[in-house]
XYZ file of C-alpha atoms in Angstrom:
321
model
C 7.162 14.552 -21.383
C 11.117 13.506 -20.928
C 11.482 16.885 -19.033
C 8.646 16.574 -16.670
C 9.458 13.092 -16.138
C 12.943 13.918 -15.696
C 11.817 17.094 -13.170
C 9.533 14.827 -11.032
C 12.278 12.439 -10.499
C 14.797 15.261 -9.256
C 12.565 16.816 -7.046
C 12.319 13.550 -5.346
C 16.205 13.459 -4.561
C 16.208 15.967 -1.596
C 12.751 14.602 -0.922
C 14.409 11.141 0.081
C 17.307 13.201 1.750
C 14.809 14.423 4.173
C 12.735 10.801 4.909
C 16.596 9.290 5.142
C 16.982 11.941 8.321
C 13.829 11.232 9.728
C 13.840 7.451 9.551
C 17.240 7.491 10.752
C 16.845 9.672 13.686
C 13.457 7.835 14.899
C 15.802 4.500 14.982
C 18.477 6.255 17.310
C 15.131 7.382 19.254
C 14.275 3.582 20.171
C 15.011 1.802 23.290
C 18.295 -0.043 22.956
C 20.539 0.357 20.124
C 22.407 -2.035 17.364
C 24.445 -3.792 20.561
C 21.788 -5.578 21.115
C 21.678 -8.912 19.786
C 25.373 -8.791 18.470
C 27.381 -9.330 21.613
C 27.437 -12.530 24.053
C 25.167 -12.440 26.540
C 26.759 -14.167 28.957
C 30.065 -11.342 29.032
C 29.225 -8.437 31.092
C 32.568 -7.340 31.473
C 32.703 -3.348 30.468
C 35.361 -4.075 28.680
C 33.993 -6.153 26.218
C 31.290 -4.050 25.978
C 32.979 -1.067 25.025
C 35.301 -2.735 22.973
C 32.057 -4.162 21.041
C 30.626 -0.624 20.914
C 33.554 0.575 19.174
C 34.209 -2.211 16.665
C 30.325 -1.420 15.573
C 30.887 2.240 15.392
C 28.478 2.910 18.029
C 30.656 5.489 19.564
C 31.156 7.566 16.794
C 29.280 10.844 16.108
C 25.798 11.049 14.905
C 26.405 11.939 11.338
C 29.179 9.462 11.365
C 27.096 6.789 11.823
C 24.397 8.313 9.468
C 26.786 8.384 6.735
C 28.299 5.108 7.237
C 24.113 3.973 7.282
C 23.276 5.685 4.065
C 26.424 4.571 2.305
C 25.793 1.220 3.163
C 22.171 1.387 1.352
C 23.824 2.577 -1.484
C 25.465 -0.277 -1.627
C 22.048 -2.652 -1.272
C 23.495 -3.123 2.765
C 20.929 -2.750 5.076
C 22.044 -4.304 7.975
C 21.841 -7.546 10.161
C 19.051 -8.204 12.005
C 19.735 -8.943 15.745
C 16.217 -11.023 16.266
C 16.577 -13.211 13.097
C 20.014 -13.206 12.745
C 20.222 -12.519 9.014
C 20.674 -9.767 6.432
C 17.670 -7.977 6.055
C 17.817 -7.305 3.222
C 17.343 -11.394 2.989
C 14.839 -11.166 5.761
C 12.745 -8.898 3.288
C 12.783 -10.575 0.343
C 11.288 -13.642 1.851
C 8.502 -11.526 3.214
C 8.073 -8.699 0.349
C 6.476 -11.325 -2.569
C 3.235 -11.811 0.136
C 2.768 -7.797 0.698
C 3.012 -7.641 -3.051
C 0.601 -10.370 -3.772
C -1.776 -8.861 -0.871
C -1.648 -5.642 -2.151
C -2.389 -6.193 -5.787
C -5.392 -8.619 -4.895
C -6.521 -5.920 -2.780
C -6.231 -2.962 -5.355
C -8.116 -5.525 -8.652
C -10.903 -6.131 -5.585
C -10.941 -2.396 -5.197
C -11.048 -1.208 -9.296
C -13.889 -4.173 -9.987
C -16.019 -3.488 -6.695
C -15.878 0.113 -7.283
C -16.656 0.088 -11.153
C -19.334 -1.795 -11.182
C -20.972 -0.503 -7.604
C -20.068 3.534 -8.888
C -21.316 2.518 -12.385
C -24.935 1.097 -11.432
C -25.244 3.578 -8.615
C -24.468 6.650 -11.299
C -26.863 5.171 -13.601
C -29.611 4.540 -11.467
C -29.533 7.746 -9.080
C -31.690 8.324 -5.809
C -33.214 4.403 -6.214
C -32.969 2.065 -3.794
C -30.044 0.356 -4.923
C -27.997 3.941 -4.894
C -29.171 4.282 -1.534
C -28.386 0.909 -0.227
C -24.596 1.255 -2.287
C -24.476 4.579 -0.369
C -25.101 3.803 2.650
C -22.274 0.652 2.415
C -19.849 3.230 1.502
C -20.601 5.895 3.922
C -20.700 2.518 6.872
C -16.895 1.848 5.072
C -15.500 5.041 4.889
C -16.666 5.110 9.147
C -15.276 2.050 10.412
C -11.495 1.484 11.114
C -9.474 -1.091 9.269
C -8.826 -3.024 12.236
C -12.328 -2.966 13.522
C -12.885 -4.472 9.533
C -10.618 -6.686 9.936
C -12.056 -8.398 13.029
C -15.457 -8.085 12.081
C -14.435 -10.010 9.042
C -12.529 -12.606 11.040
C -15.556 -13.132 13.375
C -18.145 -13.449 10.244
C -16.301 -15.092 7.853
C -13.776 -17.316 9.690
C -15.269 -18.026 13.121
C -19.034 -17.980 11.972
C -18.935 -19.616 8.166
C -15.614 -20.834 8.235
C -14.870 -19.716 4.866
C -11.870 -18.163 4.649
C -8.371 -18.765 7.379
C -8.271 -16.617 10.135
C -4.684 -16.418 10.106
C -1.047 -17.152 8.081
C -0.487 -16.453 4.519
C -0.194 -19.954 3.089
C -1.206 -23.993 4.623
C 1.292 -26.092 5.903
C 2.516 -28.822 3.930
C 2.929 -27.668 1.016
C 5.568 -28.023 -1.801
C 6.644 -24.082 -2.805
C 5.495 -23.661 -6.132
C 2.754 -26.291 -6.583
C -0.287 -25.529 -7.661
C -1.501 -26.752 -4.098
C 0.846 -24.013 -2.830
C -0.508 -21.416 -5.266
C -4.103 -22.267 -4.704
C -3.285 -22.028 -0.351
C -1.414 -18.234 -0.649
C -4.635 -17.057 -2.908
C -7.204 -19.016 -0.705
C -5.223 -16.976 2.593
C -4.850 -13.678 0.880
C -8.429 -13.022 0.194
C -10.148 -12.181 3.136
C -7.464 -9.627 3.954
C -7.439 -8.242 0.212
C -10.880 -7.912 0.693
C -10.762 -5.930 3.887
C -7.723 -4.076 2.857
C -9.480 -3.206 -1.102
C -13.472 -2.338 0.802
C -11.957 0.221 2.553
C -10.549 2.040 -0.765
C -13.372 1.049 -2.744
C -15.799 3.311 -0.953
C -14.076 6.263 -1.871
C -13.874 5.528 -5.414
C -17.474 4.117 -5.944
C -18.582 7.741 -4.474
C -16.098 9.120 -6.856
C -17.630 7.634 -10.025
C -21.143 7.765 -8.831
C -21.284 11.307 -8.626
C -18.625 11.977 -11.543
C -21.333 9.572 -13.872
C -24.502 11.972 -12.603
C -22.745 15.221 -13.354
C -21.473 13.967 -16.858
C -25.428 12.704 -17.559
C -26.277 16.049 -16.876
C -23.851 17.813 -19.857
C -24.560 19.447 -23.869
C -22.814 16.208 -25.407
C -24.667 14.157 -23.563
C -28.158 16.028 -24.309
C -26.815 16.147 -27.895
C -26.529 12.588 -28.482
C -29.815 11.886 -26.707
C -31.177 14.205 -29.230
C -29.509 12.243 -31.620
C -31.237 9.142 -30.391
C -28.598 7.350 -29.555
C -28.878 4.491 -27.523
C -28.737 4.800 -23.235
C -26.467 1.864 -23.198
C -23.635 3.125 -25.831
C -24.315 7.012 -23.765
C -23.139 5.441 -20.540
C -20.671 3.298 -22.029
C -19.180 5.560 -24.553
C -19.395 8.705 -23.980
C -20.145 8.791 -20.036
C -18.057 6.278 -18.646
C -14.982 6.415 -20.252
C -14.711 10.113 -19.306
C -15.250 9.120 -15.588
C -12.824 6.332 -15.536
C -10.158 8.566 -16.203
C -9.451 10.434 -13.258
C -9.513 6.811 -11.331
C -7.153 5.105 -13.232
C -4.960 7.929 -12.556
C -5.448 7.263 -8.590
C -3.541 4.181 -9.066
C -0.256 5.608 -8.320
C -1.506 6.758 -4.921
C -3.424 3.801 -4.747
C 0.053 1.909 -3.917
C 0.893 3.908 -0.817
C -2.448 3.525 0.494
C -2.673 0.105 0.222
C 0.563 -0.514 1.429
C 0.831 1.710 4.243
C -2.664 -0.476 5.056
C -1.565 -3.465 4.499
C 0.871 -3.044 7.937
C -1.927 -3.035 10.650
C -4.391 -5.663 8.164
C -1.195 -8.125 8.086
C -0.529 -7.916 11.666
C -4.428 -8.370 12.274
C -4.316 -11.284 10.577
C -0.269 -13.038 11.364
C -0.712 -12.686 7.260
C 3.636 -12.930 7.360
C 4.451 -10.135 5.300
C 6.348 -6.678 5.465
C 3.640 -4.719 7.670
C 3.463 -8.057 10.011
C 7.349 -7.767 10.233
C 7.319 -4.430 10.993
C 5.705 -4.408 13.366
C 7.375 -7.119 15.232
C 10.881 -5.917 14.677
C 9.373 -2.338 16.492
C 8.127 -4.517 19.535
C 11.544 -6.229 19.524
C 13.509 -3.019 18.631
C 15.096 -4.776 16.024
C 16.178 -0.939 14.655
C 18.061 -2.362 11.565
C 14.738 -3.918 9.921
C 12.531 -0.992 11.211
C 14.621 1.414 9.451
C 14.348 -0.772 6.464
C 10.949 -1.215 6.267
C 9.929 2.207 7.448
C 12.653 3.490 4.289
C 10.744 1.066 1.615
C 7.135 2.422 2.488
C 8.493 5.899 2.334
C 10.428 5.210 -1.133
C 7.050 2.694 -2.229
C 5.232 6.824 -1.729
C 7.403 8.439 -3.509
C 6.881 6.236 -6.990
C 3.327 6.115 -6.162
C 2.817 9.912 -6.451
C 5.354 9.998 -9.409
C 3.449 7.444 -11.192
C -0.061 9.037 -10.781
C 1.956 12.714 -11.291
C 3.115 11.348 -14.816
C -0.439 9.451 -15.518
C -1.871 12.851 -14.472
C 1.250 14.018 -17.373
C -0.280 11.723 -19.787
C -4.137 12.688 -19.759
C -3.776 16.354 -19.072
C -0.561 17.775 -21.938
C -1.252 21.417 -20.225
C 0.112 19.597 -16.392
C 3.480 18.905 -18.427
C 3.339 22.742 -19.939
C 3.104 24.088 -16.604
């Protein structure tokens, strides 16, 4: 298991090599450039300019300037940001904790809806209440996040005024209170809930139909024939087979929800990393958009090593091959 581990991790190496490129060349390919914001606005004189340009290193080569970028990451440098005027790497961390907390609300909405939606559906095949779970899915899986996302606003924020429509946490409030606590869960929800539906569909399909083929099996005829009871057959011997391949989703699950989470934040000023993105795109603030857009890429990467080595763990003859 130390090898594969070990194997997965190195093939990710030239994988980030490549993503570095990319990200770095789609900055260059904004309007504006890393001038902007860092000079005073009120000199136009070329010669400031220029001499500005080459204090920053703007005028050196392409590769130059990559280098100088990726050494600087290395170091945990990623730049000033020329709309907030502070490190970003600063800038992140006081927007990061509310993308994590969205995103793991989102993902224990997503596991409970979809276990106990895929379990009853499975069970109870071609009823009613399959039908009607179906049918949710199939209307999930078809509409857009965003179109979610206002539908939900409209419904539950404009029409019962139950949840915020907007922010991630009340004003007022001492950070760290309970108060405080109780205002970034009471905000998070309804955007958790948008963000984990849209998942959810996929998986309660998944175990639905995984539960009705595994019903359909020898061991399962045998311990019928046994008379064992239909409760411990589900529970035992059906479920827990069909569970498996899900919880070893999770590691995608984390790109997913993240890579989500940018156009359900901005939907709903929630103020976290896909909000800020974003924002610093609109204001081509390139040093926080090539920051962000490295995170999400690197945020992939552990995702599919996670669910490669999960896969590692269930299945010994992945780790042979």
């Amino acid at each position: 298991m130390l090898i594969y581990t070990l194997r997965r991790i190195l093939i990710m190496i030239p994988i980030l090599f490549m993503v570095s490129i990319v990200v770095f060349a789609l900055a260059l390919a904004m309007p504006g450039d890393a001038l902007s914001g860092q000079i005073d606005p009120a000199n136009a004189n070329p010669e400031y300019i220029e001499e500005m340009r080459e204090q920053l290193g703007l005028n050196d080569p392409v590769h130059v300037q990559y280098g100088r970028w990726v050494a600087d990451i290395v170091q945990w440098d990623f730049g000033r940001s020329v709309v907030h005027s502070r490190d970003v790497t600063a800038l992140i961390g006081t927007r990061l904790p509310n993308t994590i907390l969205l995103s793991v609300m989102s993902l224990i909405i997503t596991y409970i809806l979809a276990f106990f939606m895929g379990k009853y559906a499975g069970r109870n095949p071609y009823t009613v209440g399959d039908y009607t779970i179906q049918g949710a899915n199939y209307l999930m899986l078809a509409i857009p996040s965003f179109v979610a996302a206002l539908f939900a606003i409209f419904i539950f924020s404009f029409q019962l005024g139950w949840f915020p429509s907007t922010g991630s946490v009340g004003s007022g409030l001492e950070t760290g209170t309970l108060a405080y606590w109780g205002s970034k869960l009471y905000h998070t929800f309804l955007p958790a809930l948008v963000l984990g539906m849209l998942v959810t569909a996929s998986y309660t399909q998944f175990l639905r139909n995984d539960i009705i083929e595994s019903s359909q099996k020898d061991y399962v005829r045998t311990a019928r024939a046994k008379g064992t009871d239909e409760n411990e057959i589900y529970n035992k011997h059906i479920l827990r087979n069909s569970i498996i391949p899900i919880v070893t989703l999770f590691g995608f699950d984390i790109a997913s929800i993240i890579g989500g989470a940018v156009i359900i934040e901005t939907i709903f000023s929630y103020r976290g990393i896909g909000e800020l993105l974003i924002s610093s795109i609109s204001t081509r603030d390139s040093a926080v958009t090539m920051a962000i857009f490295l995170m999400l890429s690197v945020a992939t990467l552990i995702g599919n090593l996670l669910a490669d080595l999960l896969y590692g763990v269930i299945d010994p003859r992945i780790r042979v091959e």
